Tab-separated table of C-alpha atoms in Angstrom:
chain	number	residue	atom	x	y	z
A	1	MET	CA	278.539	171.744	312.470
A	2	ARG	CA	280.225	174.192	310.096
A	3	PHE	CA	279.541	173.728	306.398
A	4	LEU	CA	281.971	176.253	304.947
A	5	LEU	CA	284.091	175.533	301.892
A	6	ASP	CA	287.772	176.259	302.190
A	7	ASP	CA	289.642	178.619	299.872
A	8	GLY	CA	290.688	175.841	297.517
A	9	GLN	CA	287.159	174.504	297.161
A	10	ARG	CA	285.756	177.971	296.492
A	11	GLU	CA	288.459	178.618	293.899
A	12	PHE	CA	287.626	175.271	292.262
A	13	ALA	CA	283.988	176.367	291.970
A	14	ARG	CA	284.994	179.728	290.475
A	15	THR	CA	287.298	178.006	287.979
A	16	LEU	CA	284.518	175.712	286.789
A	17	ASP	CA	282.073	178.612	286.610
A	18	THR	CA	284.493	180.585	284.426
A	19	LEU	CA	285.184	177.572	282.201
A	20	LEU	CA	281.498	176.789	281.705
A	21	THR	CA	280.448	180.405	281.194
A	22	ALA	CA	282.908	180.642	278.298
A	23	ALA	CA	281.778	177.306	276.843
A	24	ASP	CA	278.274	178.378	275.713
A	25	THR	CA	276.604	175.410	277.397
A	26	PRO	CA	273.119	176.236	276.001
A	27	ALA	CA	274.426	175.638	272.471
A	28	THR	CA	276.186	172.483	273.658
A	29	ALA	CA	272.995	171.192	275.288
A	30	ARG	CA	270.926	171.877	272.173
A	31	ALA	CA	273.480	170.065	270.014
A	32	TRP	CA	273.505	167.105	272.418
A	33	ALA	CA	269.721	166.872	272.319
A	34	ALA	CA	269.871	166.823	268.511
A	35	GLY	CA	272.369	163.960	268.527
A	36	ASP	CA	275.480	166.052	267.815
A	37	HIS	CA	277.886	165.077	270.577
A	38	ALA	CA	281.029	166.812	269.309
A	39	PRO	CA	280.635	170.037	271.358
A	40	GLY	CA	279.737	168.011	274.444
A	41	ARG	CA	282.746	165.740	274.018
A	42	ALA	CA	285.016	168.765	273.682
A	43	LEU	CA	283.585	170.246	276.875
A	44	TRP	CA	283.973	166.857	278.586
A	45	THR	CA	287.686	166.956	277.823
A	46	ARG	CA	288.028	170.412	279.398
A	47	LEU	CA	286.110	169.314	282.505
A	48	ALA	CA	288.372	166.300	282.824
A	49	ALA	CA	291.437	168.539	282.588
A	50	ALA	CA	289.985	170.545	285.494
A	51	GLY	CA	289.863	167.315	287.519
A	52	VAL	CA	286.092	166.796	287.699
A	53	PHE	CA	285.989	163.072	286.900
A	54	ALA	CA	289.188	162.289	288.786
A	55	LEU	CA	287.376	163.257	291.999
A	56	ALA	CA	285.593	159.880	291.986
A	57	VAL	CA	288.684	157.832	291.079
A	58	PRO	CA	291.277	156.819	293.703
A	59	GLU	CA	294.917	157.796	293.327
A	60	THR	CA	295.779	154.143	292.696
A	61	TYR	CA	294.104	154.502	289.320
A	62	GLU	CA	295.414	157.983	288.471
A	63	GLY	CA	292.576	159.869	290.130
A	64	LEU	CA	292.316	162.387	292.965
A	65	GLY	CA	289.645	160.847	295.136
A	66	PRO	CA	287.345	159.803	296.333
A	67	LEU	CA	286.533	163.391	297.372
A	68	PRO	CA	282.751	163.698	297.974
A	69	VAL	CA	282.811	167.356	299.052
A	70	GLU	CA	284.718	168.476	295.971
A	71	LEU	CA	282.416	166.281	293.883
A	72	ALA	CA	279.417	168.128	295.322
A	73	VAL	CA	281.083	171.466	294.545
A	74	ALA	CA	281.785	170.417	290.953
A	75	PHE	CA	278.322	169.054	290.249
A	76	THR	CA	276.671	172.149	291.660
A	77	GLU	CA	278.459	174.119	288.936
A	78	LEU	CA	277.601	171.522	286.277
A	79	GLY	CA	273.952	171.859	287.252
A	80	ARG	CA	274.156	175.645	287.312
A	81	HIS	CA	275.299	175.600	283.691
A	82	ALA	CA	273.011	172.761	282.478
A	83	VAL	CA	275.906	170.676	281.132
A	84	PRO	CA	274.567	167.657	279.191
A	85	GLY	CA	275.806	164.080	279.173
A	86	PRO	CA	276.161	161.125	281.569
A	87	LEU	CA	278.104	163.147	284.125
A	88	VAL	CA	276.528	161.608	287.201
A	89	GLU	CA	276.595	158.154	285.681
A	90	THR	CA	280.295	158.384	284.859
A	91	VAL	CA	281.362	159.212	288.408
A	92	ALA	CA	278.931	156.614	289.783
A	93	ALA	CA	280.344	153.993	287.407
A	94	ALA	CA	283.833	154.931	288.593
A	95	ALA	CA	282.734	154.466	292.211
A	96	LEU	CA	281.249	151.085	291.317
A	97	LEU	CA	284.369	149.862	289.524
A	98	ASP	CA	286.530	151.002	292.427
A	99	ARG	CA	284.512	148.964	294.952
A	100	LEU	CA	283.743	145.972	292.746
A	101	GLY	CA	286.882	143.970	293.418
A	102	ASP	CA	287.582	143.311	289.731
A	103	LYS	CA	291.059	144.821	289.436
A	104	THR	CA	291.274	144.048	285.740
A	105	ALA	CA	288.138	146.048	284.947
A	106	ALA	CA	289.204	148.834	287.313
A	107	ALA	CA	292.631	149.133	285.699
A	108	ALA	CA	291.106	149.092	282.229
A	109	TRP	CA	288.519	151.817	282.840
A	110	LEU	CA	289.263	154.008	285.839
A	111	PRO	CA	292.351	155.823	284.465
A	112	ARG	CA	290.459	156.539	281.230
A	113	LEU	CA	287.403	157.819	283.091
A	114	ALA	CA	289.563	160.050	285.301
A	115	ALA	CA	291.335	161.535	282.272
A	116	GLY	CA	288.131	162.105	280.330
A	117	GLU	CA	289.237	159.683	277.636
A	118	ALA	CA	286.099	157.581	278.149
A	119	THR	CA	282.522	158.134	279.267
A	120	ALA	CA	280.354	155.668	281.151
A	121	SER	CA	276.727	155.109	281.963
A	122	LEU	CA	275.195	153.116	284.779
A	123	CYS	CA	271.826	151.400	284.982
A	124	VAL	CA	270.478	150.181	288.327
A	125	PRO	CA	266.997	148.916	287.442
A	126	ASP	CA	265.681	149.308	290.991
A	127	LEU	CA	266.469	153.042	290.804
A	128	THR	CA	266.657	153.983	287.138
A	129	GLY	CA	264.250	151.539	285.559
A	130	PRO	CA	265.448	149.613	282.498
A	131	TYR	CA	267.160	152.633	280.930
A	132	ALA	CA	270.685	153.970	281.013
A	133	LEU	CA	271.374	157.645	280.337
A	134	ASP	CA	273.233	158.254	277.061
A	135	ALA	CA	273.983	154.550	276.711
A	136	ASP	CA	274.087	154.993	272.946
A	137	ILE	CA	277.267	157.085	273.128
A	138	ALA	CA	278.902	155.914	276.370
A	139	ASP	CA	282.125	153.972	276.001
A	140	ALA	CA	281.135	151.653	278.847
A	141	VAL	CA	277.645	150.857	280.115
A	142	LEU	CA	277.427	149.070	283.447
A	143	VAL	CA	274.240	147.355	284.574
A	144	ALA	CA	273.932	146.547	288.286
A	145	ASP	CA	270.898	144.351	288.864
A	146	GLY	CA	270.575	142.869	292.336
A	147	ASP	CA	273.872	141.191	293.215
A	148	THR	CA	275.134	141.038	289.620
A	149	VAL	CA	277.137	143.652	287.735
A	150	ARG	CA	277.743	143.320	284.025
A	151	LEU	CA	279.295	145.331	281.241
A	152	ALA	CA	276.523	145.682	278.667
A	153	ALA	CA	277.210	144.689	275.084
A	154	THR	CA	274.632	146.775	273.240
A	155	ALA	CA	272.324	149.735	273.776
A	156	GLY	CA	268.913	149.998	272.164
A	157	PRO	CA	267.362	152.949	270.330
A	158	VAL	CA	267.204	156.279	272.131
A	159	GLN	CA	263.951	156.970	274.001
A	160	SER	CA	262.394	160.401	274.408
A	161	SER	CA	262.613	162.191	277.743
A	162	ALA	CA	261.049	165.213	279.396
A	163	ASP	CA	264.483	166.799	279.041
A	164	PRO	CA	265.634	166.468	275.404
A	165	ALA	CA	269.264	166.460	276.528
A	166	ARG	CA	268.649	163.373	278.710
A	167	ARG	CA	268.780	160.579	276.138
A	168	LEU	CA	267.716	157.174	277.456
A	169	ALA	CA	268.311	153.714	276.008
A	170	ARG	CA	267.848	150.093	277.041
A	171	THR	CA	270.817	147.749	277.308
A	172	ALA	CA	271.246	144.091	276.452
A	173	GLY	CA	273.741	141.254	276.825
A	174	GLY	CA	277.260	141.747	278.038
A	175	THR	CA	279.890	140.274	280.310
A	176	VAL	CA	279.372	139.616	284.026
A	177	LEU	CA	282.038	141.458	286.022
A	178	ALA	CA	281.009	140.410	289.512
A	179	ARG	CA	278.278	138.585	291.364
A	180	GLY	CA	277.470	138.265	295.044
A	181	PRO	CA	277.373	140.372	298.223
A	182	GLU	CA	280.453	142.390	297.272
A	183	ALA	CA	278.833	143.408	293.986
A	184	ALA	CA	275.622	144.377	295.787
A	185	ALA	CA	277.571	146.483	298.297
A	186	ALA	CA	279.502	148.198	295.500
A	187	THR	CA	276.218	148.983	293.735
A	188	GLY	CA	274.823	150.528	296.906
A	189	TYR	CA	277.853	152.782	297.251
A	190	ALA	CA	277.692	153.812	293.590
A	191	ALA	CA	274.005	154.659	293.978
A	192	GLU	CA	274.845	156.919	296.936
A	193	VAL	CA	277.486	158.728	294.875
A	194	ALA	CA	274.975	159.130	292.032
A	195	ALA	CA	272.306	160.508	294.378
A	196	LEU	CA	274.778	162.947	295.957
A	197	ALA	CA	275.940	164.224	292.554
A	198	THR	CA	272.326	164.540	291.363
A	199	ALA	CA	271.408	166.507	294.481
A	200	ALA	CA	274.301	168.870	293.764
A	201	GLN	CA	273.179	169.238	290.150
A	202	SER	CA	269.681	170.087	291.366
A	203	LEU	CA	271.019	172.730	293.736
A	204	GLY	CA	273.042	174.381	290.965
A	205	LEU	CA	270.102	174.165	288.578
A	206	GLY	CA	267.810	175.800	291.107
A	207	ARG	CA	270.251	178.630	291.740
A	208	ALA	CA	270.579	179.298	288.006
A	209	LEU	CA	266.800	179.387	287.606
A	210	LEU	CA	266.467	181.787	290.523
A	211	ASP	CA	269.224	184.097	289.216
A	212	ARG	CA	267.656	184.245	285.767
A	213	THR	CA	264.192	184.838	287.167
A	214	VAL	CA	265.361	187.625	289.475
A	215	ALA	CA	267.099	189.320	286.537
A	216	TYR	CA	263.931	189.044	284.442
A	217	ALA	CA	261.729	190.376	287.263
A	218	ARG	CA	263.917	193.468	287.422
A	219	GLN	CA	263.572	194.274	283.728
A	220	ARG	CA	260.004	193.224	282.917
A	221	THR	CA	257.484	195.938	283.686
A	222	GLN	CA	253.741	196.087	284.309
A	223	PHE	CA	251.795	199.241	285.088
A	224	GLY	CA	254.999	201.153	284.526
A	225	VAL	CA	257.060	199.423	287.227
A	226	PRO	CA	259.252	196.277	287.347
A	227	ILE	CA	257.282	193.181	288.360
A	228	GLY	CA	260.007	192.489	290.907
A	229	SER	CA	258.588	195.349	292.979
A	230	PHE	CA	255.286	193.496	293.485
A	231	GLN	CA	254.900	191.960	296.923
A	232	ALA	CA	253.581	188.642	295.597
A	233	VAL	CA	256.592	188.293	293.280
A	234	LYS	CA	259.012	189.135	296.105
A	235	HIS	CA	257.444	186.484	298.311
A	236	ARG	CA	257.628	183.827	295.597
A	237	LEU	CA	261.290	184.555	294.926
A	238	ALA	CA	262.097	184.665	298.642
A	239	ASP	CA	260.468	181.259	299.172
A	240	THR	CA	262.547	179.845	296.335
A	241	LEU	CA	265.738	181.279	297.794
A	242	LEU	CA	264.987	179.886	301.249
A	243	ALA	CA	264.379	176.408	299.851
A	244	LEU	CA	267.723	176.450	298.044
A	245	GLU	CA	269.563	177.857	301.069
A	246	PHE	CA	268.115	175.098	303.228
A	247	ALA	CA	269.253	172.435	300.750
A	248	GLN	CA	272.894	173.544	300.609
A	249	PRO	CA	273.976	172.559	304.164
A	250	LEU	CA	272.197	169.221	303.779
A	251	LEU	CA	274.223	168.594	300.637
A	252	TYR	CA	277.511	169.369	302.384
A	253	GLU	CA	276.525	167.288	305.415
A	254	ALA	CA	275.852	164.327	303.125
A	255	ALA	CA	279.192	164.781	301.352
A	256	LEU	CA	281.091	165.057	304.639
A	257	THR	CA	279.393	161.977	306.054
A	258	LEU	CA	280.127	159.971	302.923
A	259	ALA	CA	283.764	161.059	303.080
A	260	ALA	CA	284.084	160.139	306.760
A	261	HIS	CA	282.148	156.870	306.861
A	262	GLY	CA	281.985	155.569	303.298
A	263	THR	CA	278.197	155.571	303.441
A	264	ALA	CA	275.533	158.178	304.176
A	265	PRO	CA	272.143	156.826	303.084
A	266	ARG	CA	269.973	159.063	305.260
A	267	GLU	CA	272.011	162.215	304.781
A	268	ILE	CA	272.161	161.766	301.014
A	269	ALA	CA	268.444	160.982	300.839
A	270	ALA	CA	267.675	164.151	302.823
A	271	ALA	CA	269.896	166.240	300.536
A	272	LYS	CA	268.474	164.620	297.418
A	273	VAL	CA	264.809	165.217	298.234
A	274	THR	CA	265.405	168.743	299.567
A	275	ALA	CA	267.548	169.918	296.641
A	276	GLY	CA	265.311	168.199	294.101
A	277	GLU	CA	262.131	169.773	295.460
A	278	ALA	CA	263.834	173.188	295.726
A	279	ALA	CA	264.945	173.026	292.078
A	280	HIS	CA	261.496	171.893	290.977
A	281	SER	CA	259.947	174.801	292.876
A	282	ALA	CA	262.472	177.173	291.267
A	283	ALA	CA	261.436	175.887	287.838
A	284	ARG	CA	257.752	176.487	288.606
A	285	THR	CA	258.545	179.983	289.846
A	286	ALA	CA	260.621	180.740	286.748
A	287	LEU	CA	257.875	179.526	284.451
A	288	GLN	CA	255.174	181.501	286.248
A	289	LEU	CA	257.082	184.785	286.432
A	290	HIS	CA	258.349	184.622	282.851
A	291	GLY	CA	254.797	184.152	281.629
A	292	ALA	CA	254.103	182.778	278.157
A	293	VAL	CA	257.684	183.352	276.996
A	294	GLY	CA	258.780	180.766	279.569
A	295	TYR	CA	257.119	178.019	277.528
A	296	THR	CA	259.143	178.636	274.396
A	297	GLU	CA	261.949	176.234	273.500
A	298	GLU	CA	263.850	179.091	271.836
A	299	LEU	CA	264.423	180.673	275.246
A	300	ASP	CA	267.531	179.237	276.917
A	301	LEU	CA	265.611	179.150	280.195
A	302	SER	CA	263.743	176.097	278.903
A	303	LEU	CA	266.970	174.088	279.045
A	304	TRP	CA	267.017	174.559	282.814
A	305	ILE	CA	263.267	174.263	283.407
A	306	ARG	CA	263.032	170.923	281.622
A	307	LYS	CA	265.817	169.426	283.722
A	308	ALA	CA	264.219	170.125	287.081
A	309	ARG	CA	261.706	167.296	287.274
A	310	PRO	CA	263.930	164.565	285.754
A	311	LEU	CA	266.696	165.441	288.218
A	312	ARG	CA	264.210	165.460	291.092
A	313	ASP	CA	263.236	161.865	290.273
A	314	ALA	CA	266.624	160.494	289.117
A	315	TRP	CA	268.547	158.233	291.496
A	316	GLY	CA	265.851	158.292	294.155
A	317	SER	CA	262.331	159.684	293.893
A	318	PRO	CA	261.097	162.114	296.563
A	319	ALA	CA	258.926	159.367	298.082
A	320	SER	CA	261.777	156.853	298.291
A	321	CYS	CA	264.140	159.458	299.753
A	322	ARG	CA	261.612	160.450	302.429
A	323	ALA	CA	261.068	156.790	303.282
A	324	ARG	CA	264.807	156.306	303.748
A	325	VAL	CA	265.099	159.366	305.975
A	326	LEU	CA	262.168	158.249	308.149
A	327	ALA	CA	263.109	154.560	308.398
A	328	PRO	CA	264.001	153.355	311.922
A	329	TRP	CA	267.693	153.255	312.767
A	330	PRO	CA	269.114	149.719	312.908
A	331	THR	CA	270.160	148.571	316.372
A	332	GLY	CA	273.522	150.063	317.281
A	333	ALA	CA	273.550	152.324	314.214
A	334	ALA	CA	272.429	155.622	315.709
A	335	PRO	CA	274.125	158.697	314.211
A	336	VAL	CA	277.362	159.881	315.784
A	337	PRO	CA	277.778	163.675	316.171
A	338	GLN	CA	280.444	165.055	313.851
A	339	GLN	CA	282.852	167.911	314.368
A	340	GLY	CA	284.374	170.303	311.850
A	341	GLY	CA	283.150	171.399	308.475
A	342	ALA	CA	283.628	171.096	304.769
A	343	ALA	CA	286.969	172.848	304.954
């Protein structure tokens, strides 16, 4: 199978990269972690204008999607630039509302989410625990517990996280939007979208960590030569690159399968665990090769390093993803070979 982006998809990635490079995302992330959401909200508006959130919203509700491949492209760039906020949760909430069957709720929220006029968070206790990301500032917080989906009424105090820009809060109360098998199925689809977007974020994060570490290895010297010339350093960087390169086609395969079949549990689980572990390895490599300076919060690198492990575990831990990949195929559900590529 070919996993090559077409010209439009590559141009979309370049456009987002240019937008985010000019946005000073490290300053935005630091402000978000401190509770100042104004810069993040402004960036959210620009991302919405570029069509990022509309990718998860169908045209019926003023969106562009669902377009899983383009969503993977977008979230790779969001991860590369360490953009803060409930990005994954917003597109997952949009996917949930689209499949839920509550047309009133869909009409009320999906156009606003697509346009960037509202943010959303999503809590699925089986996957996220009792917390919702950035529930304290989200305009809508959905809680999908078993076969019941509700719109939460309140969000509790913010809890600390390994990544200061990932602000967690409990939810309480609210209005039941749907209950039953259809709600459970919609939750499963939303969780797949969330896992796919998180895998893409991890891939972008890992690539950013590798790029920054390679640049540092070229300029830092020991014994009068750059440390990048040392064989052990070359091997460590090469291993990191190979892990990220291996994750990329799995990500595109998962996106293509989701686009073609509306579900891709094994493919997404494989992409999620592979990209998450590759990003975590890239963070360890970055920390080791930067030395003591890598531990300092003043260094922008820390914003990327501290995201690696939370993203690895979000929306499917490595153990749960491996279990899903290795689970026996249901009778009559063997994979069907696909043709074509991401283009």
